[in-house]
Coordinates of C-alpha atoms in Angstrom, one line a residue:
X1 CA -2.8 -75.9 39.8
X2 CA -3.0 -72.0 39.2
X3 CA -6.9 -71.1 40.0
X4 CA -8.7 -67.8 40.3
X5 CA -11.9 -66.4 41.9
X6 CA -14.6 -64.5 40.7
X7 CA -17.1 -62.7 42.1
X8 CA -20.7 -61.4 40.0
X9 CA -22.1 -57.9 40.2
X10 CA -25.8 -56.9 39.4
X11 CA -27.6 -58.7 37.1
X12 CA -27.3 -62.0 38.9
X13 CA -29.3 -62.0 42.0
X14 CA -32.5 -63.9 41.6
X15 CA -35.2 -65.1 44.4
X16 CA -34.1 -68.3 46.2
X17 CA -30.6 -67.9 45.0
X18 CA -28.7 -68.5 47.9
X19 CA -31.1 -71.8 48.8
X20 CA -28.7 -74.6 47.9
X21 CA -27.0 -73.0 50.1
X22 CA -29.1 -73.3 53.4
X23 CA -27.0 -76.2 54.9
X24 CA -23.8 -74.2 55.1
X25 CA -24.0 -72.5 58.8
X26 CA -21.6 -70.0 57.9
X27 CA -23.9 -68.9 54.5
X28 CA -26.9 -67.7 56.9
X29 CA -24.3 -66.2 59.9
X30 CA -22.5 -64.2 57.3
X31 CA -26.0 -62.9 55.7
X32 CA -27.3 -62.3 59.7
X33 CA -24.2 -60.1 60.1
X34 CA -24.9 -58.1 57.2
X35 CA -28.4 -57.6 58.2
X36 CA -27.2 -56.1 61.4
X37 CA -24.8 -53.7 60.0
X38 CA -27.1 -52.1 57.2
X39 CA -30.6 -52.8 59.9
X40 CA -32.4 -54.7 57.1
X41 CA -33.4 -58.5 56.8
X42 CA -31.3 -59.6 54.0
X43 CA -32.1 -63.2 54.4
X44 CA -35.7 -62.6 54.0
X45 CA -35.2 -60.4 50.7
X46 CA -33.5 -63.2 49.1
X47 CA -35.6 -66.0 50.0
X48 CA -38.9 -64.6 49.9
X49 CA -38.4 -61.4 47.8
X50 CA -40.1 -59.7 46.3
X51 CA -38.4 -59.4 43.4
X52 CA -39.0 -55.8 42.7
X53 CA -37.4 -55.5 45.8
X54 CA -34.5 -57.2 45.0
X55 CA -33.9 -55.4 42.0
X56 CA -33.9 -52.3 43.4
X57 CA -30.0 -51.2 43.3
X58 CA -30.0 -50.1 46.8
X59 CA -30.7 -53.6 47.7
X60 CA -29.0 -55.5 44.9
X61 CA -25.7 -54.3 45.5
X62 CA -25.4 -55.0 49.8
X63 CA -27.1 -58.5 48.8
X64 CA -24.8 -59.4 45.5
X65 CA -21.7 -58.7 48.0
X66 CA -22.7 -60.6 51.3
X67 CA -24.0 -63.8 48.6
X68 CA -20.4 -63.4 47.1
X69 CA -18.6 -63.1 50.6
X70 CA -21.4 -65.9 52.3
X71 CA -19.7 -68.8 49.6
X72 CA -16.4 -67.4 50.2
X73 CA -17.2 -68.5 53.7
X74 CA -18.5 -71.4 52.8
X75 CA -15.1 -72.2 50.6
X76 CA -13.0 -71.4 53.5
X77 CA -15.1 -73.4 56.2
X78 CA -14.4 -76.7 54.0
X79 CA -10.9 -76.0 53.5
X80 CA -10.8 -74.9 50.4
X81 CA -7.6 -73.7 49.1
X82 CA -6.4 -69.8 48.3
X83 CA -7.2 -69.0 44.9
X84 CA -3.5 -67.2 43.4
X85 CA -5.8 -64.2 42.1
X86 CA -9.1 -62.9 42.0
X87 CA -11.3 -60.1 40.7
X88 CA -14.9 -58.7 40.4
X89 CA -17.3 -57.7 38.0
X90 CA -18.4 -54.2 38.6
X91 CA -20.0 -53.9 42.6
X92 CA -17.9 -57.8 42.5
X93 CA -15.2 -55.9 42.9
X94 CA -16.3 -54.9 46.5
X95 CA -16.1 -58.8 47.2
X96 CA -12.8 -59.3 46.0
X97 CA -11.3 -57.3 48.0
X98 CA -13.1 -58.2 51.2
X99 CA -12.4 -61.8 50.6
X100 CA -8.7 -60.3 50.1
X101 CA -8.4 -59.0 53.4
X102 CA -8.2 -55.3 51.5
X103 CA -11.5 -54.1 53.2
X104 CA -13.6 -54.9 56.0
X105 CA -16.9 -56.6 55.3
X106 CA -19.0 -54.2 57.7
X107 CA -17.0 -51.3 55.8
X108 CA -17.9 -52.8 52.5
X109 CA -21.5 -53.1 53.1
X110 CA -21.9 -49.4 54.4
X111 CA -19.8 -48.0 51.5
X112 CA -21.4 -50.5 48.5
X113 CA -24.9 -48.9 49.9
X114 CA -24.1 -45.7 49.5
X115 CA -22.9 -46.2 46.4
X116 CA -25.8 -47.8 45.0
X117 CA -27.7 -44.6 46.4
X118 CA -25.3 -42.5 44.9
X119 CA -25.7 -44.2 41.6
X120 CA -29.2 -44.4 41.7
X121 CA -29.2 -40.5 42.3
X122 CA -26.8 -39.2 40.0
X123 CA -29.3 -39.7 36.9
X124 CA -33.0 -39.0 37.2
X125 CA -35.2 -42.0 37.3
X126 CA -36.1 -43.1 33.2
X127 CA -33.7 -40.6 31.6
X128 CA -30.9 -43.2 31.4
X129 CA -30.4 -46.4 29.8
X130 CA -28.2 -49.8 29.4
X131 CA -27.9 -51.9 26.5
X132 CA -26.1 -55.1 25.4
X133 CA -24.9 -55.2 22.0
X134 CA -24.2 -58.7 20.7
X135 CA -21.9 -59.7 17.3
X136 CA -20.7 -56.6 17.2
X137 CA -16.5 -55.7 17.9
X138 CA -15.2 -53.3 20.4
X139 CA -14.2 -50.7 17.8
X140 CA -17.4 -51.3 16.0
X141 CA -19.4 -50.6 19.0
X142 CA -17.0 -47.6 20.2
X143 CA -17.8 -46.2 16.7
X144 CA -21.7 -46.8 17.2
X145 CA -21.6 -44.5 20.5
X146 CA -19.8 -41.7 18.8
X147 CA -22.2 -41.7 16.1
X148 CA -25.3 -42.4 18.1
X149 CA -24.7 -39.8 21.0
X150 CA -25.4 -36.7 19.0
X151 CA -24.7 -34.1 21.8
X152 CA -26.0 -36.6 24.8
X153 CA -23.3 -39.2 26.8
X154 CA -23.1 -42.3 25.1
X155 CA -20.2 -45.2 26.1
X156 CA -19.2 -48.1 26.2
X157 CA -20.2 -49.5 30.0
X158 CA -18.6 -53.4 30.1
X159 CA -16.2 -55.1 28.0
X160 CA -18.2 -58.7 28.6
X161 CA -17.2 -61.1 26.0
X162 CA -15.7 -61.0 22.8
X163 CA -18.9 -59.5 20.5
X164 CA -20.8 -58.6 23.7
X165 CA -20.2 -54.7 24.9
X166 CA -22.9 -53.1 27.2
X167 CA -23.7 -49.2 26.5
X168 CA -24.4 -46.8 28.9
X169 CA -25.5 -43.1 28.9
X170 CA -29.1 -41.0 28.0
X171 CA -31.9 -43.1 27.3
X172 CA -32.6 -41.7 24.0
X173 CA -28.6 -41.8 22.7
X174 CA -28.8 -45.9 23.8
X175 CA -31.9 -46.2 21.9
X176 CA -30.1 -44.6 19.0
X177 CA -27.3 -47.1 19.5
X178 CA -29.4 -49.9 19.5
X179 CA -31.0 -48.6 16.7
X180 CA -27.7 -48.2 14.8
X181 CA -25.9 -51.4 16.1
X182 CA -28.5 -52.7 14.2
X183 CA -28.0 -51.3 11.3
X184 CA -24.5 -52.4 11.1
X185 CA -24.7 -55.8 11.8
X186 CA -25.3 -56.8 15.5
X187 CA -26.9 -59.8 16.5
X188 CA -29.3 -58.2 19.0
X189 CA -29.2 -55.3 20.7
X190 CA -31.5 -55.3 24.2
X191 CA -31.8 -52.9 26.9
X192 CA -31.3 -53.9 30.4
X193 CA -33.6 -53.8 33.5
X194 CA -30.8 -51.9 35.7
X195 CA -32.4 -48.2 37.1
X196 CA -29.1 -46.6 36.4
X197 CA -26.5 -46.3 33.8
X198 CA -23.5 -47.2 35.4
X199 CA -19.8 -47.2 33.9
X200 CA -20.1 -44.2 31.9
X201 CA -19.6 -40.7 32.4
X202 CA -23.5 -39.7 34.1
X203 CA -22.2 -40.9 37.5
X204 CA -19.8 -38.5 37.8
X205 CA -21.5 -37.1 40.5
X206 CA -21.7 -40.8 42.3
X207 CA -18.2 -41.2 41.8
X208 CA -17.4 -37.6 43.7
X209 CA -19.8 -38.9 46.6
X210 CA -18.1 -42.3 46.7
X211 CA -14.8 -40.9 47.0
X212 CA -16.0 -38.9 50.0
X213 CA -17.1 -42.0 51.6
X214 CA -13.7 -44.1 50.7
X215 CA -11.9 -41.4 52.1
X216 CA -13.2 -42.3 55.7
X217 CA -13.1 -46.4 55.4
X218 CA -9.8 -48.1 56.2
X219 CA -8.2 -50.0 53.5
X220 CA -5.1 -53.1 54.1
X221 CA -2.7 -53.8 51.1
X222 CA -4.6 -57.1 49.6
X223 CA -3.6 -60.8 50.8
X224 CA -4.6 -62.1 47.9
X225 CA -3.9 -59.4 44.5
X226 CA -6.8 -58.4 43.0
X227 CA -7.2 -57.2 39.6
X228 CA -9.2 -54.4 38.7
X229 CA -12.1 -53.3 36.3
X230 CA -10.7 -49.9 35.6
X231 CA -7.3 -50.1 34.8
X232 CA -7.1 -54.4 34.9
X233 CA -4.0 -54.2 37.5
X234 CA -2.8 -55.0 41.2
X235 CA -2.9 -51.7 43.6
X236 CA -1.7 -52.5 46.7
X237 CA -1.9 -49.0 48.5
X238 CA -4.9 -47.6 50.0
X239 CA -4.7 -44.6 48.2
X240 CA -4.7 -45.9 45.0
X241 CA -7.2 -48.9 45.9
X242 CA -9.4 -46.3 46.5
X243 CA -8.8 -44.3 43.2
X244 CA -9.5 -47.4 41.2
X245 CA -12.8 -47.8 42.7
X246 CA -13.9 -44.3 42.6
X247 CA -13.6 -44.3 38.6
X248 CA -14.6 -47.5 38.6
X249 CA -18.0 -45.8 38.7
X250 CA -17.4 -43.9 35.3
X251 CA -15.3 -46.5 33.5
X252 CA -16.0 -49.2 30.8
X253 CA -15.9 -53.1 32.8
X254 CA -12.5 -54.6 31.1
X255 CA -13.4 -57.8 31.9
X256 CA -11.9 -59.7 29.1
X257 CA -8.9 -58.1 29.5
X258 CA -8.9 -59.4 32.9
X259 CA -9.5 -62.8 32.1
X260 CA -7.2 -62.9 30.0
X261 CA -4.7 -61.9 32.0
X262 CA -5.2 -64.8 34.4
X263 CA -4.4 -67.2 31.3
X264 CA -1.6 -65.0 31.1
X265 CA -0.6 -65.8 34.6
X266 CA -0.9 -69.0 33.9
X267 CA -4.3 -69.7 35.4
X268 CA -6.2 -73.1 34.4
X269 CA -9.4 -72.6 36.7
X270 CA -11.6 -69.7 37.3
X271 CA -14.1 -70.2 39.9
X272 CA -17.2 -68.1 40.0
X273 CA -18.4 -67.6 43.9
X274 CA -21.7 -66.3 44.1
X275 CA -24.6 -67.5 42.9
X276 CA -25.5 -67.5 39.6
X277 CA -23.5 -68.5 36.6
X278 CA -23.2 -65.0 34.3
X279 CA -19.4 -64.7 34.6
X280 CA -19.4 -68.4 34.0
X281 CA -21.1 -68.1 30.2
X282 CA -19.2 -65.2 29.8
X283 CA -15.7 -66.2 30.7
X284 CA -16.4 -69.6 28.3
X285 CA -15.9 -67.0 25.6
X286 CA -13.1 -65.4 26.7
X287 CA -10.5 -67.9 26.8
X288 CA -11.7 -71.3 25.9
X289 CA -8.6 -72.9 27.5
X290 CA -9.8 -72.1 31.1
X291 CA -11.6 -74.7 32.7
X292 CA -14.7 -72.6 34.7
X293 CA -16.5 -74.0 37.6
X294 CA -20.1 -71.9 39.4
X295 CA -20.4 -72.2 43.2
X296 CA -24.0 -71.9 43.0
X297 CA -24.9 -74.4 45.6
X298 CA -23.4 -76.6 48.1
X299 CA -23.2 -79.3 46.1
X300 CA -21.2 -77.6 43.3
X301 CA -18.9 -76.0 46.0
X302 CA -18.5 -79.7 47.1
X303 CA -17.8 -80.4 43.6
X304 CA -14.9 -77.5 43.0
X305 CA -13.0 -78.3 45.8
X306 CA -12.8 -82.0 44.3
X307 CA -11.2 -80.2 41.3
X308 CA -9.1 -77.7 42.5
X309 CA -7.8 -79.9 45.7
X310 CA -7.2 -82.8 42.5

């Protein structure tokens, strides 16, 4: 059997997520370690919150990564097999390639941190937006930011699902969007609790500050190849590992490019580590011949390896 791993981003950390969890030794030592590199008690944030706190992006991102890398872990601890590819969405790419040997987890952290601040920075607070536009096409929705922008930035952010694109760029032009998505036929359109409006071309400056801070973090051709967002191929240099993450930052999410792909490479199973089920729902859409399975507790870890190992 031909299985793959995925990891979430932002947008699926919720209070008490990593609580099925709490039997797994290696879960709370991996979240312990993290806490000591960035001097901050992760734990505590996820299990007690608050969830304003949660959500901030400077916190999101170090937390979305160690949850990701903690059920890695956990996987590994109970033998669980190598998965023959794997890739994130967005800041889930950071925990692909730490579970692929590619990059330290202590680097990861630092790095993922300063890119949230760098993110967060790059746009004043409440002049940017996000949107998800639903039962529209890819073209449809490229079309809608061209026409909506009028002068401002206006992209498309993340290539979801097939009739799901997010938007990304000024507040006013992803009003405008919504507005016109609307108009010509979407579903919904709805804007998205994230401070910043990542994926399109506003974080330029957080993708010049990133690279700064790549350029100083060691980086190991992966054990396991990762695909990734920007360009949905292997790199196995650290030069152009790094590349792919810096415009990462600026670049439209391909994700169902990259599912496909798997199916492509003739992948049956894609496992979702992490908590949370997003890439789950999404990747149903994608390619209905793929069996998907969420490691959102111990139990369904339990459950996975029953599958994969069958």
């Amino acid at each position: 059997m031909k299985f793959a791993f995925v990891f979430p981003g932002q947008g699926a950390q919720a209070v008490g997520m990593m609580n099925g969890f709490s039997g797994i030794p290696v879960v709370r030592q991996t979240f312990s370690e993290a806490s000591e590199v960035l001097g901050q008690d992760l734990w505590a944030l996820v299990a007690e919150g608050p969830e304003s706190a949660l959500n901030q992006t400077i916190n999101t991102q170090p937390v979305m990564l160690t949850a990701g890398i903690a059920v890695y872990r956990a996987w590994e601890d109970l033998h669980g097999p190598e998965p023959a590819v794997m890739a994130g969405h967005s800041l889930g790419e950071y925990s692909a390639l730490v579970a692929s040997g590619a990059l330290a987890f202590a680097d990861a952290l630092r790095v993922v941190r300063l890119r949230a601040q760098a993110m967060q920075e790059a746009v004043p607070e409440g002049s940017g937006g996000i949107a998800a536009i639903l039962g529209l096409d890819d073209e449809a929705v490229a079309a809608v930011c061209r026409d909506a922008a009028q002068g401002e930035v206006l992209e498309p952010a993340n290539y979801n699902s097939p009739a799901q694109v997010v938007i990304a760029g000024h507040r006013s032009a992803v009003e405008r969007g919504m507005a016109l998505a609307k108009q010509r036929g979407a579903k919904r359109a709805v804007m998205l609790a994230m401070s910043a409006p990542s994926h399109c071309s506003l974080m330029q400056p957080a993708a010049e500050r990133l690279a700064q801070a790549l350029a100083g973090v060691a980086v190991q051709s992966p054990q396991i190849p990762v695909l990734h967002n920007v360009d949905v191929a292997e790199h196995h240099d650290a030069a152009s590992i790094r590349d792919a993450l810096v415009r990462q930052v600026c670049s439209p999410v391909r994700w169902v490019e990259i599912i496909r792909q798997f199916a492509a490479r003739g992948v049956s199973h894609v496992v979702e580590c992490g908590p949370g089920k997003v890439l789950t729902g999404l990747n149903k859409r994608i390619e209905a011949s793929q069996q998907v399975l969420a490691l959102t507790d111990s139990a369904s870890l339990r459950e996975a390896l029953t599958v994969i190992n069958s």
